Each structure stands twice: as C-alpha cells, then as structure tokens.
Short mmCIF file of C-alpha atoms and ligand atoms in Angstrom, two decimals:
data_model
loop_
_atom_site.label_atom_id
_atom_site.label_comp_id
_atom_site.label_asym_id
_atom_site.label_seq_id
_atom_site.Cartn_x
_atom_site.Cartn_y
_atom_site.Cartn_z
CA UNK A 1 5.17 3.71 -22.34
CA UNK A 2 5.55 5.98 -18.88
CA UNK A 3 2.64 6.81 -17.38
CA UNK A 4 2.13 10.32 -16.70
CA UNK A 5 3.18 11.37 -12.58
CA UNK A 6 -0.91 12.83 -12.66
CA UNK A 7 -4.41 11.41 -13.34
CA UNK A 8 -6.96 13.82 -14.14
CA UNK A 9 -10.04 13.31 -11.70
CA UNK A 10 -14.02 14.41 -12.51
CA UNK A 11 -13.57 17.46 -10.03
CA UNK A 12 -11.08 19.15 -12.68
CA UNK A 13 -7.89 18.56 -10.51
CA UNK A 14 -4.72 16.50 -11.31
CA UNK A 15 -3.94 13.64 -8.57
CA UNK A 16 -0.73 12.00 -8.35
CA UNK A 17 -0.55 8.68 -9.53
CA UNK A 18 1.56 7.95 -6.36
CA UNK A 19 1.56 8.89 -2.61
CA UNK A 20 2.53 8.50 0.39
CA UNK A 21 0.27 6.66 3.04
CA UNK A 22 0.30 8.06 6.48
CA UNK A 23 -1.30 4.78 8.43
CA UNK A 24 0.76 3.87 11.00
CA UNK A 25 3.38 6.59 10.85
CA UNK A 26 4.29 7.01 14.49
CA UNK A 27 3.31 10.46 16.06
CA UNK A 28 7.11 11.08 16.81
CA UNK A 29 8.44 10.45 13.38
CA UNK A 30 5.30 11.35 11.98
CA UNK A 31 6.57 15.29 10.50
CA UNK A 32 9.92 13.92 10.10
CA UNK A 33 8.94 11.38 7.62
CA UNK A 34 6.13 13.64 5.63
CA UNK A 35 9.32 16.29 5.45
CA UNK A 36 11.85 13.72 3.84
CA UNK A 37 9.15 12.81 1.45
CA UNK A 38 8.13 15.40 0.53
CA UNK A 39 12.61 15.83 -0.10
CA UNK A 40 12.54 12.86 -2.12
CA UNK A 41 9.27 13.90 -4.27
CA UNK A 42 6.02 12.78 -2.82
CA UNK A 43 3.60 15.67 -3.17
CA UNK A 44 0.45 13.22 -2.51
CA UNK A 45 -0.39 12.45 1.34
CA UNK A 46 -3.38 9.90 2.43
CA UNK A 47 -4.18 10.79 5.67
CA UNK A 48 -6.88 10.31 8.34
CA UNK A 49 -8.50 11.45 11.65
CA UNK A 50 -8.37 7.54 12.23
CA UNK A 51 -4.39 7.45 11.97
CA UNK A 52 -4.55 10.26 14.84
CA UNK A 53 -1.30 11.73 13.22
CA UNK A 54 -2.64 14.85 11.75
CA UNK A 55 -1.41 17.56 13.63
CA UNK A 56 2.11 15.95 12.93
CA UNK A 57 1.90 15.35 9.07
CA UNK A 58 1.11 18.73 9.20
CA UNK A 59 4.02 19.83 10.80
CA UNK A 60 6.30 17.94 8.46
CA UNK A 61 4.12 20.17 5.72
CA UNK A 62 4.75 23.01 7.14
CA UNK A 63 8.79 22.63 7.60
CA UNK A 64 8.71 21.91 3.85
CA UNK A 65 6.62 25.02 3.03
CA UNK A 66 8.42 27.18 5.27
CA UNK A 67 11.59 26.25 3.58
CA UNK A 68 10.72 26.52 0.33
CA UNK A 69 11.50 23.09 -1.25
CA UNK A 70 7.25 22.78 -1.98
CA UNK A 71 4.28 25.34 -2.45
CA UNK A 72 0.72 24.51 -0.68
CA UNK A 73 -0.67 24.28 -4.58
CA UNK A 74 1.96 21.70 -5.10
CA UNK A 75 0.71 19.53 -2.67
CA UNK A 76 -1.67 16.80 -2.81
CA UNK A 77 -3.60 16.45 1.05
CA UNK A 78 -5.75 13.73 1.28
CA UNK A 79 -8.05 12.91 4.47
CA UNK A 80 -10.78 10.93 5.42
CA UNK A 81 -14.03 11.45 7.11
CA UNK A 82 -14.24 8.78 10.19
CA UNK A 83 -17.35 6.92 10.99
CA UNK A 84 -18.51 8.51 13.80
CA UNK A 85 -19.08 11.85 12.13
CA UNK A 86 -21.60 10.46 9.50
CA UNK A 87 -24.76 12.71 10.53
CA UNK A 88 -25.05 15.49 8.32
CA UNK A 89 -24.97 18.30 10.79
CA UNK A 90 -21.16 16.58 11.96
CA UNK A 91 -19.13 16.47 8.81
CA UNK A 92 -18.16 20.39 8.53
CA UNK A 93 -16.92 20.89 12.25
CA UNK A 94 -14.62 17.85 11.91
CA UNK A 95 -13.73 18.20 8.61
CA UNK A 96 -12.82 22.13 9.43
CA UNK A 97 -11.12 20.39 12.76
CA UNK A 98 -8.85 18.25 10.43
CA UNK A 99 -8.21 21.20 8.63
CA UNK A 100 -7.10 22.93 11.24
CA UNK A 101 -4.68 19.87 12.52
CA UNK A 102 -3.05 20.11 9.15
CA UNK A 103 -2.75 23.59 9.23
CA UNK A 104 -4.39 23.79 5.80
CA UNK A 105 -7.76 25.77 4.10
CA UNK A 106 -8.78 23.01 1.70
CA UNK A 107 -7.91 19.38 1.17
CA UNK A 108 -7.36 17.90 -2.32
CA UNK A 109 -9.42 14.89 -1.78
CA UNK A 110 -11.35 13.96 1.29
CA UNK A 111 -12.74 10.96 1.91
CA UNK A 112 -15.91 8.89 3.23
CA UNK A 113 -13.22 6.50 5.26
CA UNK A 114 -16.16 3.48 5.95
CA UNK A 115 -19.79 3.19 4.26
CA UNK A 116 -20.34 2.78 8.08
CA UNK A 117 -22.45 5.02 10.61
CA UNK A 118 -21.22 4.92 14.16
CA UNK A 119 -22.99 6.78 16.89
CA UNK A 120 -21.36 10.34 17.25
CA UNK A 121 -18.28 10.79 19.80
CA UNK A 122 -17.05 14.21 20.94
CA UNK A 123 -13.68 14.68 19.95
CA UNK A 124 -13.24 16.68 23.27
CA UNK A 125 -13.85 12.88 25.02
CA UNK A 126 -12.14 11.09 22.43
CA UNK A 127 -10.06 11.81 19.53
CA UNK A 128 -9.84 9.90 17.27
CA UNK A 129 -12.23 7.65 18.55
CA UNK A 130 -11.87 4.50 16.71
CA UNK A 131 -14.57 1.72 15.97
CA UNK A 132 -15.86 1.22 19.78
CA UNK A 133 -16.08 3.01 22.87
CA UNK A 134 -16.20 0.06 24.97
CA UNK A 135 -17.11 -3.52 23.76
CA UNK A 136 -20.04 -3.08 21.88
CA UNK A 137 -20.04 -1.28 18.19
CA UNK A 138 -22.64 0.93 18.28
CA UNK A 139 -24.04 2.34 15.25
CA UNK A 140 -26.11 5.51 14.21
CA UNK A 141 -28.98 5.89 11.63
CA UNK A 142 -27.26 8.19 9.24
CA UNK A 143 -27.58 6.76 5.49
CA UNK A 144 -24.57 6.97 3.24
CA UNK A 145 -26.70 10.27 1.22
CA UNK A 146 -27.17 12.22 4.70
CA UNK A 147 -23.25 11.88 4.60
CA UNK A 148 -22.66 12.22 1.04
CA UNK A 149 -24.82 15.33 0.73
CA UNK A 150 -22.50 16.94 3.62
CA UNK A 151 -19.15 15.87 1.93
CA UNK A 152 -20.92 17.70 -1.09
CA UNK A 153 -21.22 20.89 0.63
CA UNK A 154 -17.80 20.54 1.87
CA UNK A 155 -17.02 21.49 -2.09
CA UNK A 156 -19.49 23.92 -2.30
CA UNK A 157 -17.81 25.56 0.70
CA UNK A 158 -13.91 25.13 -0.70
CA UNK A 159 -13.30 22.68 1.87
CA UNK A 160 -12.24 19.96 -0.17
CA UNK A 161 -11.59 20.10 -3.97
CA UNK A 162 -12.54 16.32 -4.45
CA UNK A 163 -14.33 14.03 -2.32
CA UNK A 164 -14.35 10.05 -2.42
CA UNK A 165 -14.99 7.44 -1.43
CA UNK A 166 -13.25 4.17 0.16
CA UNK A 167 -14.12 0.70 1.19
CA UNK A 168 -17.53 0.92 -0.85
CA UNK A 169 -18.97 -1.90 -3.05
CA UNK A 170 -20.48 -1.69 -6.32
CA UNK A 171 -24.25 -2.36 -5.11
CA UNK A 172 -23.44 0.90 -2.88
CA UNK A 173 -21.71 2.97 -5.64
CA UNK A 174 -24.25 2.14 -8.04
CA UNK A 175 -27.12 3.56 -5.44
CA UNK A 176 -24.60 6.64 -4.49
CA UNK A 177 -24.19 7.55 -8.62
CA UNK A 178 -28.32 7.58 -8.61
CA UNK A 179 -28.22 10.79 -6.53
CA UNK A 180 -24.72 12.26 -5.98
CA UNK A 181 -25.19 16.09 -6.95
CA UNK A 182 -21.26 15.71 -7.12
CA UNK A 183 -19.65 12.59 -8.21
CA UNK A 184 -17.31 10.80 -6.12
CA UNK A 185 -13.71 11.64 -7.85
CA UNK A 186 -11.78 8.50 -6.30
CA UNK A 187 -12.71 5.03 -4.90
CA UNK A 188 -10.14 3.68 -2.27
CA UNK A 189 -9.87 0.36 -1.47
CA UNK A 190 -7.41 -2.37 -0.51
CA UNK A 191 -5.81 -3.52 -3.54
CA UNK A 192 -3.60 -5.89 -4.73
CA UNK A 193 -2.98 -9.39 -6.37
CA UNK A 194 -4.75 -11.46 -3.68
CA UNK A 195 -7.45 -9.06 -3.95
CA UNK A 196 -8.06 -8.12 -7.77
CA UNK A 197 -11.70 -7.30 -7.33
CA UNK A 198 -11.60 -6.94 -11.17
CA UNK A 199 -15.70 -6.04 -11.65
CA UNK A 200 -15.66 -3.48 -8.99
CA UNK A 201 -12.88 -1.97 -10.74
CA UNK A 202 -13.78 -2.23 -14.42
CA UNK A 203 -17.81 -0.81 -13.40
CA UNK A 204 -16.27 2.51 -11.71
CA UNK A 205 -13.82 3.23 -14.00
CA UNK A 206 -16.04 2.74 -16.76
CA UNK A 207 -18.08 5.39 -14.48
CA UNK A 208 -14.79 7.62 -14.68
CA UNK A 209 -14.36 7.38 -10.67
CA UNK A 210 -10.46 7.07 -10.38
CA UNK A 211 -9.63 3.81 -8.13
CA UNK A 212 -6.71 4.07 -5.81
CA UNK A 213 -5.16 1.06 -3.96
CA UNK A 214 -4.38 0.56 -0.50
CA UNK A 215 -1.94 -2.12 1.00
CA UNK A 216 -0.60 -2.70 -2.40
CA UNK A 217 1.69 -5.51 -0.91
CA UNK A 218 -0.95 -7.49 0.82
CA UNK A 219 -0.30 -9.22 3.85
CA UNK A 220 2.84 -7.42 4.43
CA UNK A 221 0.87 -4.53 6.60
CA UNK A 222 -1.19 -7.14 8.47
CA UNK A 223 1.48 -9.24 10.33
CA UNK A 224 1.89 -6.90 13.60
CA UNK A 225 -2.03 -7.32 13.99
CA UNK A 226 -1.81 -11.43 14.09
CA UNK A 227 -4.32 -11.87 12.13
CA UNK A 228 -4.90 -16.01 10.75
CA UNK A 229 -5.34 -15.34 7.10
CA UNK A 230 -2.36 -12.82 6.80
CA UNK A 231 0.05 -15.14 9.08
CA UNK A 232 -1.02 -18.21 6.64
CA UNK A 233 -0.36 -17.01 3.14
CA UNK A 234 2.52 -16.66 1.49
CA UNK A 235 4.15 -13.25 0.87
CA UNK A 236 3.61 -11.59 -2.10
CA UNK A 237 7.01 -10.65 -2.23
CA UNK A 238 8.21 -14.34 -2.39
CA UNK A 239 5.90 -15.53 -4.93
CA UNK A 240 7.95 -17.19 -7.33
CA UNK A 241 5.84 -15.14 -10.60
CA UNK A 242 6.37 -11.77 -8.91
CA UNK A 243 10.31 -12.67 -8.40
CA UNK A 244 10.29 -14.10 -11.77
CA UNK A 245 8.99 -10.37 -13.34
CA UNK A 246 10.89 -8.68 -10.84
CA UNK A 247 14.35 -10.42 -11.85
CA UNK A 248 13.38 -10.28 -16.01
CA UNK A 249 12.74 -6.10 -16.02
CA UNK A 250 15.70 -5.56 -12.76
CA UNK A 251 13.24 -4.02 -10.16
CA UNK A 252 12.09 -5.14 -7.44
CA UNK A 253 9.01 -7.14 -5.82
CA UNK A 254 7.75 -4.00 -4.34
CA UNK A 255 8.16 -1.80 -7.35
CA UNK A 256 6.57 -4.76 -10.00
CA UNK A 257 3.62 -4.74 -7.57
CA UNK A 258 2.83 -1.22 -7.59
CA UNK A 259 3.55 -1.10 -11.10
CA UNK A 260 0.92 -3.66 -11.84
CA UNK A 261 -1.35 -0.97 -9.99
CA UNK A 262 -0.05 1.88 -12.24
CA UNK A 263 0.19 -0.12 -15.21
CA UNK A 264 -4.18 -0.49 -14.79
CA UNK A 265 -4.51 3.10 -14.30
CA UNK A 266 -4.47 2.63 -10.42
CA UNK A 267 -2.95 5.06 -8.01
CA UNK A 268 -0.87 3.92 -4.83
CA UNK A 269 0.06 5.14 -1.45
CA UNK A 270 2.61 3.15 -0.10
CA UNK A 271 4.97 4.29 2.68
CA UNK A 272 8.40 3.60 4.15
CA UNK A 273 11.09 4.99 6.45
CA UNK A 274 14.15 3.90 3.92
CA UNK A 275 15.22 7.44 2.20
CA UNK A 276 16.13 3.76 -0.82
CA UNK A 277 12.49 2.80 -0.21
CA UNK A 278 11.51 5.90 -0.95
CA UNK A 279 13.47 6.54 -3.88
CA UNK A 280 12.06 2.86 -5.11
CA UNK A 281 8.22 3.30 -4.75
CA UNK A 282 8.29 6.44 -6.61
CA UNK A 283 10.16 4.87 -9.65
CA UNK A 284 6.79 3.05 -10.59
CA UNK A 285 5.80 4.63 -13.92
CA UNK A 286 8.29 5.19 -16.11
CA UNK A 287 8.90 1.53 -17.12
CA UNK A 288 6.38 -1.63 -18.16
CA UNK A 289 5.65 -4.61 -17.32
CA UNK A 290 4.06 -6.69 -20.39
CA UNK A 291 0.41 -7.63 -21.05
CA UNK A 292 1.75 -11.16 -20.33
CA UNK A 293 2.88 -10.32 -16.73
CA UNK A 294 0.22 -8.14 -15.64
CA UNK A 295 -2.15 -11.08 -16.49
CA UNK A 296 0.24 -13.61 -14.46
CA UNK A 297 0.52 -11.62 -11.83
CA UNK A 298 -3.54 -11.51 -11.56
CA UNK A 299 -3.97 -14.63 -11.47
CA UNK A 300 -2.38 -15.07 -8.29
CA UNK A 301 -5.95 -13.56 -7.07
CA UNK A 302 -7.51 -15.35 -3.89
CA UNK A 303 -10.18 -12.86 -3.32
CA UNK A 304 -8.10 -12.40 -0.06
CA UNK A 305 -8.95 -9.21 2.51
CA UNK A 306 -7.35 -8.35 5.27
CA UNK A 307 -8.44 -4.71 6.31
CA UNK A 308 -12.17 -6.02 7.01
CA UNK A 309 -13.40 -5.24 10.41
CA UNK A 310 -14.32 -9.19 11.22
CA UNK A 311 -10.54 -9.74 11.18
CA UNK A 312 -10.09 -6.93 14.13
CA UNK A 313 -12.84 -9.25 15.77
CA UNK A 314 -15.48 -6.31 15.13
CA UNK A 315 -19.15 -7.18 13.95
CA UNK A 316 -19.04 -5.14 11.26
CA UNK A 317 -20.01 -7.12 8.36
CA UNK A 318 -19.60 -4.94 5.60
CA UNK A 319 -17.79 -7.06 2.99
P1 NAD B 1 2.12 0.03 2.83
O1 NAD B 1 1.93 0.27 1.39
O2 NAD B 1 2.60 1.15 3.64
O3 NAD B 1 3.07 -1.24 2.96
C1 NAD B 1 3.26 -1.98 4.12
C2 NAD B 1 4.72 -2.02 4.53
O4 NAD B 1 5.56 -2.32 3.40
C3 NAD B 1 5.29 -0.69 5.02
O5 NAD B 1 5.03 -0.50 6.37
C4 NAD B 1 6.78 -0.80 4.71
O6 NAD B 1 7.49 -1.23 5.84
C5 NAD B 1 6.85 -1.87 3.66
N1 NAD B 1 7.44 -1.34 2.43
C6 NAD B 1 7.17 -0.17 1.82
N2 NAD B 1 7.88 -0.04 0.70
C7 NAD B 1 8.64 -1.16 0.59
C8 NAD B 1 9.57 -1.61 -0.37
N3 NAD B 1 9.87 -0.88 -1.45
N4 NAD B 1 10.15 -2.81 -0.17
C9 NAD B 1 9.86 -3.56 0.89
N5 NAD B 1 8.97 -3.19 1.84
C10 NAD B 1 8.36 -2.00 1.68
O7 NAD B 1 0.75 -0.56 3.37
P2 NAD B 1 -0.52 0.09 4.07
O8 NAD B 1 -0.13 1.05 5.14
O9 NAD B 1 -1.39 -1.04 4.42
O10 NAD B 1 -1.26 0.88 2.91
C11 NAD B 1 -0.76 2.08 2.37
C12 NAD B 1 -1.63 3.28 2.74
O11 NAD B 1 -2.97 3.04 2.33
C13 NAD B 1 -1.78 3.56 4.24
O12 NAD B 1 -0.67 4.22 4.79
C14 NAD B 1 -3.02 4.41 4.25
O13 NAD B 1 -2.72 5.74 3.86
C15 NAD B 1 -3.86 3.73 3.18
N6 NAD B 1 -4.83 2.76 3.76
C16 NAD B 1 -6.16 3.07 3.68
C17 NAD B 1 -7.10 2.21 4.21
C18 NAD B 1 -8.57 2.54 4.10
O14 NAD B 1 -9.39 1.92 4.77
N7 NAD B 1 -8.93 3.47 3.24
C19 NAD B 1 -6.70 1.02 4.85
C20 NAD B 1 -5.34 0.73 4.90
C21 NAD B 1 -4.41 1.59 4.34
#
C-alpha cells in the first residue's frame, strides 16, 4: 500500500515523509542544489548552523519562491540548534540568527542537534563553531531542560512550529517526556540496517514522537572522514540480501533502503547531486517491500555507528 508523501506530527503540522539533507552540500553549489530540488519535488530541507550552509540553502529557497514553482507554506525548513548555544538565555538570538540566514520567519521543525552543552562561542568570533575551539572540548553546565524550556518558547514565540530532538537516547527521552511543557514532535538519529536500534524506536513511537533517519545508507557518508569501522564493513549497497530485494521488486539498493525506513513509518533525508538520484530517492513510498524482506533486511543489524563523536577522535562519550 503507498504511504502517504506526509506524517502528521504532535504539533498539528504535516512533515514530509522524505527530504533532502543539507550536510555536506558545498557552499558554492549549496542554492543551486536546494533550487533543483526543490524542481524535482523536495519540499522538506534538514539543515543546520553546524553545516555552515545556511545563508546559501536559503538562497536556493528564495530563487524557487521568487519564481513561483513553490510557496513558503509549501515548504518544509528544518534546522538545528548547535551545542554551543545550549544556555537558555542563547537559543532565541541564534535561532532568530538562523532565521535570518534562511531568509525565513519560522522554521517547520527545529532541532536540539546534540544532548550536549558546549561552552558558549560568539558567532561574531566563530561561526559555526564546531565541537572545539582548540584541542580541548570544553563543556558548559546547561541541562538538556534549561535548553528544552528555550526551544519551547521558540513555539510560543512562532519561531518554530515543531521542535525535536536528535541524537538522544531513551534514558534521556524518557527524563525529557517527565517535564516537556511541549513534546518533542521528531527524534533524529542515524538510522539504518547496521544500526536498527529497534527499542529506541518502538518506546518513542509508542510515545507518538515521529523518528526520522539520518545516513540511511550507512557507511556510505563516512568514507571521506577515514574512519576504521566505516572503511572495514561492507557496503550496504553490496550486501547480497539488499541486492537480492532490490533485483526481485526492480529498484534499486538505495531506494529498498530508504524504503525499509518508510515502510516502518520512518522519514528520510537523503541527498544527491544526480537530477536521476533525485528522481530515485523520492520514489520511496509508493511501492512495498514484504514483511519477509523488511525482517531480512534487519537482520543485517550490527549495532554499528558511525556519526559518534569518539570516531572524530572527540571525548564526547555520549553513546
Ligand atoms: P546521505 O543520505 O546524503 O547519503 C550519503 C551519500 O549517498 C550522498 O552523499 C550521495 O552521494 C549518496 N547517494 C544519495 N542517493 C544515492 C542513490 N540513490 N544511489 C547511490 N548513492 C546515493 O547521507 P548523510 O548526509 O549522512 O545523511 C543525510 C542527512 O541527514 C544529512 O544531509 C543531514 O541533513 C542529516 N544528518 C543529521 C545528523 C545529525 O546528527 N542529526 C548527522 C548526519 C546527517
């Protein structure tokens, strides 16, 4: 059965079901690309302070806008709160500065990016500031409700129509649900069949949180960064059981993996530069995989991460 192009979140709102990640999308293709997706019918876009492409996604926006092939409401704009802006009295200025880079009023969905509290940075010194400012991570004594409590105003003020959360645990969630005044509408986290994480998923959708996955082909985004565990395992896109599912429905490995995603009511953001990639990774609901091959293509699970801060060689030991 398709699955509809929209979930309905807590907040009210209708997300797509698939986007269009903005992580390494080069500043000077950056608009370009957001512009021909937008062409080819992506309306969702995850973006970041972190991905320090912003101001240029924006642009791409605003070419589409301006030319009338997509309205603001049409649009999906996802963004993410960076670590260093944790303390409750530093979450409006730099979620109104990310605004502002967009050249938007409100975003869709806006993110806590880490459950991690780094020690404030100025974006007039350095923007976006990553993890460190020298060797040393250095942390600040915000909790995860001083934040949460300032993402919730952000609604309050029609800043952001949903707010989420991403790279969180259950233990954290569970502590977050005993006092959010506003639920979180969406967990993000790196998903896919190396990394099932099938209790986390099953406890917050049973909350009715909406789970979206990240790096839905596993260690295809982690070969430019060298790291051991993503250089020593073998593609997903080779794996004999995802070529095997591919082959039997005619799709391909990229499109059976995000459908497995879809299939469990989980959203993806994958991106490419191929106007035929682009075309592809949208085409991921209106055909099924069966119960049979969803289940094989879980068990190729390996509790296997690869966006986790001790593979960047930072001691941030959050998973
Ligand atoms: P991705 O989904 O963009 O995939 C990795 C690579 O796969 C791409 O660079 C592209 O070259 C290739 N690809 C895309 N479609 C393909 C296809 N049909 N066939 C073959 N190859 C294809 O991976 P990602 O960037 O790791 O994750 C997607 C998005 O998730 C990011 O852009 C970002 O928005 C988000 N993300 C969030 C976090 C977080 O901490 N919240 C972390 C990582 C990524």
């Amino acid at each position: 059965m398709p699955t509809p192009a929209t979930i309905k979140l807590n907040s009210g709102y209708d997300m797509p079901r698939v986007g269009f990640g903005l992580w390494k999308v080069a500043n000077d293709t950056c608009a370009d690309q957001v512009y021909n997706a937008i062409k080819a019918g992506y309306r969702l876009f995850d973006g970041a302070c972190d991905y320090g492409n912003e101001v240029e996604a924006g642009q791409g926006v605003a070419r589409a806008i301006k030319e009338g092939i997509v309205k603001r409401e049409e649009l999906f704009i996802v963004s993410k709160l960076w670590n260093t802006f944790h303390e409750g009295d530093k979450v409006e200025p730099i979620a109104r500065k990310q605004l502002a880079d967009w050249g938007v009023d409100y975003f869709d969905l806006y993110y806590i990016h880490f459950p991690v509290s780094l020690k404030y940075v100025d974006p007039s010194v350095k923007y976006p500031p990553g993890w460190s400012q020298g060797n040393e991570i250095e942390f600040s004594n915000a909790t995860i409700q001083e934040t949460w409590t300032a993402m919730e105003s952000l609604v309050d003020k029609k800043l952001a129509r949903s707010i989420g959360i991403s790279n969180f645990n259950s233990q954290l969630i569970m502590d977050l649900l005993r006092y959010a005044r506003i639920r979180p509408a969406v967990l993000q986290i790196e998903h896919h069949p190396y990394l099932v994480q099938p209790r986390l998923i099953e406890y917050v959708q049973k909350e009715g949180l909406r789970v979206t996955a990240y790096s839905s082909f596993g260690p295809l985004s982690f070969l430019e960064f060298h790291m051991e565990n993503a250089d020593n395992c073998p593609r997903l896109f080779d794996s004999p059981v995802v070529q095997q599912i591919a082959a039997k429905h005619g799709k391909s490995a990229a499109q059976v993996l995000l459908r497995w995603s879809t299939q469990q009511d989980i959203s993806v953001i994958p991106k490419s530069d191929k106007p035929y990639r682009l075309a592809e990774n949208l085409n991921v609901l209106e055909w099924d995989l069966e119960e049979a091959d969803i289940k094989a293509i879980s068990a190729l699970d390996k509790n296997l991460r690869f966006n986790d801060p001790l593979n960047y060689g930072m001691y941030v030991p959050i998973f």
